[in-house]
Amino acid sequence: LLLWHLMHTGRWLRFQAQMEKARVLRTGDHYHILSVVGMIVLTLFAAVAVTIYFVHRITYVFQEKGIVLPDAAYGDLVHLQIQFLLGILSMTALVILFLIFNRRYTTYINDAARTDPLTGVLSRKAFFQAGVKALDACRSQEGLIGYFIMLDLDHFKDINDRHGHPEGDRVLQELGATLLEVFHQDCLIGRIGGDEFAVLLYAGISREELEVLLRRLLTRVGRIEIAGRAVSCSVGALPVTARRPAEVLYREADALLYAAKERGRGQFVIGSPDGEG
């Protein structure tokens, strides 16, 4: 009954939600999973080895003392060793459970440190770190491998000045949720700073497919309202090739973003692999 009440407390439910989030995180933890499995197997073998040693040690001591146990007493001794083994296995199970929870909580904390707390996307540092790794993994590919996309809200400063920073934060939160909804796979999404966001789309899609995604993004952003008026954003998308580092992609995509802003509200510009607009 006490455990039931404990599992329905707010603190436990929040902890359980953190564990579930850690479980579904795509962190590439194959090494850590293998290490936990290795520790479990090693602990089980150690428990069995200790039990066998304990049995033989007692038998040896009795033989040295010249004590001969009847069959019934020897059976009791065997049962004692079985109980001893079960006790060790129970302690082992608790240790394993602790390791699993500790690993999941550590994964959650690490992910929280890499995530922008307001919008739920990657922080600037985490985005570029993950982007470098993603680009390095594609070094062997030739030609177009994806797009580096920069975007920000149109006239965001006016939103903060007229409606206050809480409303501005709400708009940023909805924009982050929209990005996660539109670009939901094969990509990295990060908040670079203020109202500026970046998306590294490393799925092999065509320019036409990208245009469909960007139009969908602009439509979804247009559904975000403040004081009854729809907001908008500008987007610059630069093709990614395996020969270009992340810093260069960021600068050139940012230039395309400002080219889109010069065209007016809610526009996007897609560059070409050779750097031309």
CSV table of C-alpha atoms in Angstrom, one decimal:
chain,number,residue,atom,x,y,z
A,1,LEU,CA,0.0,0.0,0.0
A,2,LEU,CA,2.9,2.4,0.8
A,3,LEU,CA,4.5,1.6,-2.6
A,4,TRP,CA,1.2,2.2,-4.3
A,5,HIS,CA,0.9,5.7,-2.7
A,6,LEU,CA,4.6,6.4,-3.5
A,7,MET,CA,4.1,5.5,-7.2
A,8,HIS,CA,1.2,8.0,-7.4
A,9,THR,CA,3.0,11.0,-5.9
A,10,GLY,CA,3.8,13.9,-8.1
A,11,ARG,CA,7.5,13.6,-7.6
A,12,TRP,CA,7.5,9.9,-8.7
A,13,LEU,CA,5.3,10.7,-11.7
A,14,ARG,CA,7.8,13.4,-12.8
A,15,PHE,CA,10.7,11.1,-12.3
A,16,GLN,CA,8.9,8.4,-14.3
A,17,ALA,CA,8.3,10.9,-17.1
A,18,GLN,CA,12.0,11.7,-17.1
A,19,MET,CA,12.8,8.0,-17.3
A,20,GLU,CA,10.5,7.5,-20.2
A,21,LYS,CA,12.0,10.4,-22.1
A,22,ALA,CA,15.4,9.0,-21.5
A,23,ARG,CA,14.3,5.7,-22.8
A,24,VAL,CA,13.2,7.1,-26.2
A,25,LEU,CA,16.1,9.4,-26.7
A,26,ARG,CA,18.2,8.6,-29.8
A,27,THR,CA,21.6,8.9,-28.2
A,28,GLY,CA,23.5,6.1,-29.9
A,29,ASP,CA,24.1,4.4,-26.5
A,30,HIS,CA,25.2,1.0,-27.9
A,31,TYR,CA,28.4,1.2,-25.9
A,32,HIS,CA,26.6,1.9,-22.7
A,33,ILE,CA,24.0,-0.8,-23.2
A,34,LEU,CA,26.8,-3.3,-23.8
A,35,SER,CA,28.6,-2.1,-20.7
A,36,VAL,CA,25.5,-2.6,-18.6
A,37,VAL,CA,24.8,-6.0,-20.0
A,38,GLY,CA,28.5,-6.9,-19.4
A,39,MET,CA,28.2,-5.8,-15.7
A,40,ILE,CA,25.0,-7.8,-15.3
A,41,VAL,CA,26.6,-11.0,-16.7
A,42,LEU,CA,29.8,-10.5,-14.7
A,43,THR,CA,27.8,-9.9,-11.5
A,44,LEU,CA,25.8,-13.1,-12.0
A,45,PHE,CA,28.9,-15.1,-12.7
A,46,ALA,CA,30.5,-13.6,-9.6
A,47,ALA,CA,27.5,-14.5,-7.5
A,48,VAL,CA,27.5,-18.1,-8.6
A,49,ALA,CA,31.2,-18.4,-8.1
A,50,VAL,CA,31.0,-17.0,-4.6
A,51,THR,CA,28.3,-19.5,-3.8
A,52,ILE,CA,30.2,-22.5,-5.2
A,53,TYR,CA,33.3,-21.4,-3.3
A,54,PHE,CA,31.3,-21.1,-0.1
A,55,VAL,CA,29.9,-24.7,-0.5
A,56,HIS,CA,33.3,-26.2,-1.1
A,57,ARG,CA,34.9,-24.2,1.7
A,58,ILE,CA,32.4,-25.5,4.2
A,59,THR,CA,32.8,-29.1,3.0
A,60,TYR,CA,36.6,-28.7,3.2
A,61,VAL,CA,36.4,-27.3,6.8
A,62,PHE,CA,34.2,-30.2,7.9
A,63,GLN,CA,36.6,-32.7,6.3
A,64,GLU,CA,39.6,-31.1,8.0
A,65,LYS,CA,37.8,-31.3,11.4
A,66,GLY,CA,36.8,-34.9,10.8
A,67,ILE,CA,33.1,-34.0,10.9
A,68,VAL,CA,30.9,-36.3,8.9
A,69,LEU,CA,27.5,-35.0,8.1
A,70,PRO,CA,24.5,-37.3,7.7
A,71,ASP,CA,22.6,-37.1,4.4
A,72,ALA,CA,19.8,-35.1,6.0
A,73,ALA,CA,22.2,-32.5,7.4
A,74,TYR,CA,24.0,-32.3,4.1
A,75,GLY,CA,20.7,-31.6,2.4
A,76,ASP,CA,20.1,-28.7,4.9
A,77,LEU,CA,23.6,-27.4,4.0
A,78,VAL,CA,22.7,-27.4,0.3
A,79,HIS,CA,19.5,-25.5,1.0
A,80,LEU,CA,21.5,-23.0,3.0
A,81,GLN,CA,23.7,-22.4,0.0
A,82,ILE,CA,20.7,-22.0,-2.3
A,83,GLN,CA,19.3,-19.4,0.1
A,84,PHE,CA,22.7,-17.7,0.1
A,85,LEU,CA,22.7,-17.6,-3.7
A,86,LEU,CA,19.1,-16.2,-3.8
A,87,GLY,CA,20.2,-13.5,-1.4
A,88,ILE,CA,23.1,-12.5,-3.6
A,89,LEU,CA,20.9,-12.6,-6.7
A,90,SER,CA,18.4,-10.4,-5.0
A,91,MET,CA,21.0,-7.8,-4.1
A,92,THR,CA,22.3,-8.1,-7.7
A,93,ALA,CA,18.9,-7.3,-9.0
A,94,LEU,CA,18.7,-4.2,-6.9
A,95,VAL,CA,22.1,-3.1,-8.1
A,96,ILE,CA,21.1,-3.7,-11.7
A,97,LEU,CA,17.8,-1.7,-11.2
A,98,PHE,CA,19.8,1.1,-9.7
A,99,LEU,CA,22.2,1.1,-12.6
A,100,ILE,CA,19.4,1.2,-15.1
A,101,PHE,CA,17.6,4.1,-13.4
A,102,ASN,CA,20.9,5.9,-12.9
A,103,ARG,CA,21.8,5.6,-16.6
A,104,ARG,CA,18.4,6.8,-17.7
A,105,TYR,CA,18.5,9.7,-15.4
A,106,THR,CA,22.0,10.6,-16.5
A,107,THR,CA,20.8,10.4,-20.2
A,108,TYR,CA,17.9,12.7,-19.3
A,109,ILE,CA,20.1,15.2,-17.6
A,110,ASN,CA,22.6,15.2,-20.5
A,111,ASP,CA,19.8,15.7,-23.0
A,112,ALA,CA,18.3,18.6,-20.9
A,113,ALA,CA,21.7,20.3,-20.9
A,114,ARG,CA,21.8,20.1,-24.7
A,115,THR,CA,18.3,21.4,-25.1
A,116,ASP,CA,17.1,24.9,-25.3
A,117,PRO,CA,14.8,25.2,-22.2
A,118,LEU,CA,12.3,27.5,-23.9
A,119,THR,CA,11.7,25.9,-27.2
A,120,GLY,CA,12.7,22.2,-26.7
A,121,VAL,CA,15.1,22.2,-29.7
A,122,LEU,CA,18.9,21.9,-29.4
A,123,SER,CA,21.0,24.7,-28.0
A,124,ARG,CA,23.4,26.5,-30.2
A,125,LYS,CA,26.5,24.7,-28.9
A,126,ALA,CA,24.8,21.3,-29.0
A,127,PHE,CA,23.5,21.9,-32.6
A,128,PHE,CA,26.9,22.7,-34.0
A,129,GLN,CA,28.5,19.8,-32.2
A,130,ALA,CA,26.0,17.4,-33.5
A,131,GLY,CA,26.1,19.1,-36.9
A,132,VAL,CA,29.9,18.6,-37.2
A,133,LYS,CA,29.4,14.9,-36.4
A,134,ALA,CA,26.6,14.5,-38.9
A,135,LEU,CA,28.7,16.2,-41.7
A,136,ASP,CA,31.7,14.1,-40.8
A,137,ALA,CA,29.7,11.0,-41.2
A,138,CYS,CA,28.8,12.1,-44.7
A,139,ARG,CA,32.3,12.9,-45.8
A,140,SER,CA,32.5,9.9,-48.2
A,141,GLN,CA,29.3,11.0,-50.0
A,142,GLU,CA,29.5,12.9,-53.2
A,143,GLY,CA,27.2,15.7,-54.3
A,144,LEU,CA,24.1,17.0,-52.5
A,145,ILE,CA,23.4,15.4,-49.1
A,146,GLY,CA,20.9,17.8,-47.6
A,147,TYR,CA,20.2,21.4,-46.7
A,148,PHE,CA,21.3,23.9,-44.0
A,149,ILE,CA,18.3,26.0,-43.2
A,150,MET,CA,18.3,29.3,-41.3
A,151,LEU,CA,15.1,31.1,-40.3
A,152,ASP,CA,13.8,33.8,-37.9
A,153,LEU,CA,10.6,35.6,-37.1
A,154,ASP,CA,9.7,38.7,-39.0
A,155,HIS,CA,9.7,41.8,-36.8
A,156,PHE,CA,10.2,39.9,-33.6
A,157,LYS,CA,11.5,42.9,-31.8
A,158,ASP,CA,8.2,44.7,-32.4
A,159,ILE,CA,6.3,41.7,-30.9
A,160,ASN,CA,8.4,42.0,-27.7
A,161,ASP,CA,8.0,45.8,-27.6
A,162,ARG,CA,4.3,45.9,-28.2
A,163,HIS,CA,3.1,42.7,-26.5
A,164,GLY,CA,5.8,42.0,-23.9
A,165,HIS,CA,8.4,39.3,-23.6
A,166,PRO,CA,6.0,36.6,-22.2
A,167,GLU,CA,4.1,36.8,-25.5
A,168,GLY,CA,7.3,36.7,-27.4
A,169,ASP,CA,8.4,33.6,-25.5
A,170,ARG,CA,5.1,32.0,-26.3
A,171,VAL,CA,5.6,32.7,-30.0
A,172,LEU,CA,9.1,31.2,-29.8
A,173,GLN,CA,7.7,28.1,-28.1
A,174,GLU,CA,5.1,27.6,-30.8
A,175,LEU,CA,7.7,28.1,-33.5
A,176,GLY,CA,10.0,25.5,-31.9
A,177,ALA,CA,7.0,23.0,-31.8
A,178,THR,CA,6.2,23.8,-35.4
A,179,LEU,CA,9.8,23.1,-36.5
A,180,LEU,CA,9.8,19.8,-34.6
A,181,GLU,CA,6.5,18.9,-36.3
A,182,VAL,CA,7.5,19.8,-39.9
A,183,PHE,CA,11.1,18.5,-39.7
A,184,HIS,CA,10.5,15.4,-37.7
A,185,GLN,CA,13.2,13.0,-38.9
A,186,ASP,CA,16.7,12.9,-40.5
A,187,CYS,CA,17.5,16.4,-39.3
A,188,LEU,CA,18.9,18.5,-36.4
A,189,ILE,CA,17.0,21.5,-35.1
A,190,GLY,CA,18.6,24.2,-33.0
A,191,ARG,CA,18.0,27.7,-31.6
A,192,ILE,CA,21.0,29.8,-32.6
A,193,GLY,CA,20.0,32.8,-30.5
A,194,GLY,CA,17.0,35.1,-30.0
A,195,ASP,CA,14.4,34.3,-32.7
A,196,GLU,CA,17.0,32.7,-35.0
A,197,PHE,CA,16.8,28.9,-35.6
A,198,ALA,CA,18.7,26.5,-37.8
A,199,VAL,CA,17.9,23.1,-39.3
A,200,LEU,CA,20.4,20.7,-40.7
A,201,LEU,CA,18.4,18.5,-43.0
A,202,TYR,CA,20.6,15.6,-44.0
A,203,ALA,CA,17.9,13.5,-45.7
A,204,GLY,CA,18.4,13.1,-49.4
A,205,ILE,CA,15.5,15.2,-50.8
A,206,SER,CA,15.1,17.1,-54.0
A,207,ARG,CA,14.7,20.9,-54.3
A,208,GLU,CA,11.1,20.4,-55.1
A,209,GLU,CA,10.5,18.4,-52.0
A,210,LEU,CA,12.3,21.0,-49.9
A,211,GLU,CA,10.0,23.7,-51.4
A,212,VAL,CA,7.0,21.7,-50.3
A,213,LEU,CA,8.4,21.4,-46.7
A,214,LEU,CA,9.2,25.1,-46.6
A,215,ARG,CA,5.7,26.1,-47.8
A,216,ARG,CA,4.2,23.8,-45.2
A,217,LEU,CA,6.5,25.5,-42.6
A,218,LEU,CA,5.4,29.0,-43.6
A,219,THR,CA,1.7,27.9,-43.5
A,220,ARG,CA,2.1,26.4,-40.0
A,221,VAL,CA,3.9,29.4,-38.7
A,222,GLY,CA,1.1,31.6,-40.1
A,223,ARG,CA,-1.3,29.8,-37.7
A,224,ILE,CA,0.6,31.3,-34.8
A,225,GLU,CA,-1.3,34.4,-33.8
A,226,ILE,CA,-0.6,37.3,-31.4
A,227,ALA,CA,-3.3,39.8,-30.7
A,228,GLY,CA,-5.4,38.4,-33.5
A,229,ARG,CA,-2.6,38.8,-36.1
A,230,ALA,CA,-0.7,36.0,-37.7
A,231,VAL,CA,3.1,36.0,-37.4
A,232,SER,CA,5.5,35.1,-40.2
A,233,CYS,CA,9.1,34.0,-40.7
A,234,SER,CA,11.8,34.2,-43.3
A,235,VAL,CA,13.9,31.3,-44.4
A,236,GLY,CA,17.2,30.8,-46.2
A,237,ALA,CA,18.1,27.2,-47.3
A,238,LEU,CA,21.6,26.3,-48.5
A,239,PRO,CA,22.4,23.0,-50.2
A,240,VAL,CA,24.9,20.9,-48.2
A,241,THR,CA,27.7,19.1,-49.9
A,242,ALA,CA,30.3,16.8,-48.2
A,243,ARG,CA,33.1,19.3,-49.0
A,244,ARG,CA,31.8,22.3,-47.0
A,245,PRO,CA,32.3,22.7,-43.2
A,246,ALA,CA,29.5,23.7,-40.8
A,247,GLU,CA,30.8,27.3,-40.3
A,248,VAL,CA,30.7,28.1,-44.0
A,249,LEU,CA,27.2,26.6,-44.3
A,250,TYR,CA,26.1,28.8,-41.4
A,251,ARG,CA,27.4,32.0,-42.9
A,252,GLU,CA,26.1,31.4,-46.4
A,253,ALA,CA,22.7,30.2,-45.1
A,254,ASP,CA,22.4,33.3,-43.0
A,255,ALA,CA,23.1,35.4,-46.1
A,256,LEU,CA,20.3,33.6,-47.9
A,257,LEU,CA,18.0,34.3,-44.9
A,258,TYR,CA,18.6,38.1,-45.1
A,259,ALA,CA,18.0,37.9,-48.9
A,260,ALA,CA,14.6,36.3,-48.1
A,261,LYS,CA,13.9,39.1,-45.6
A,262,GLU,CA,14.6,41.7,-48.3
A,263,ARG,CA,11.8,40.1,-50.4
A,264,GLY,CA,9.2,40.7,-47.7
A,265,ARG,CA,7.4,38.9,-44.9
A,266,GLY,CA,7.0,35.1,-45.1
A,267,GLN,CA,9.5,34.4,-47.9
A,268,PHE,CA,12.1,31.8,-48.5
A,269,VAL,CA,15.2,31.6,-50.7
A,270,ILE,CA,16.9,28.4,-51.7
A,271,GLY,CA,20.6,28.6,-52.8
A,272,SER,CA,22.4,26.4,-55.2
A,273,PRO,CA,25.4,24.0,-54.5
A,274,ASP,CA,27.8,26.4,-56.2
A,275,GLY,CA,26.8,29.2,-53.9
A,276,GLU,CA,24.5,31.2,-56.2
A,277,GLY,CA,21.0,32.1,-55.2
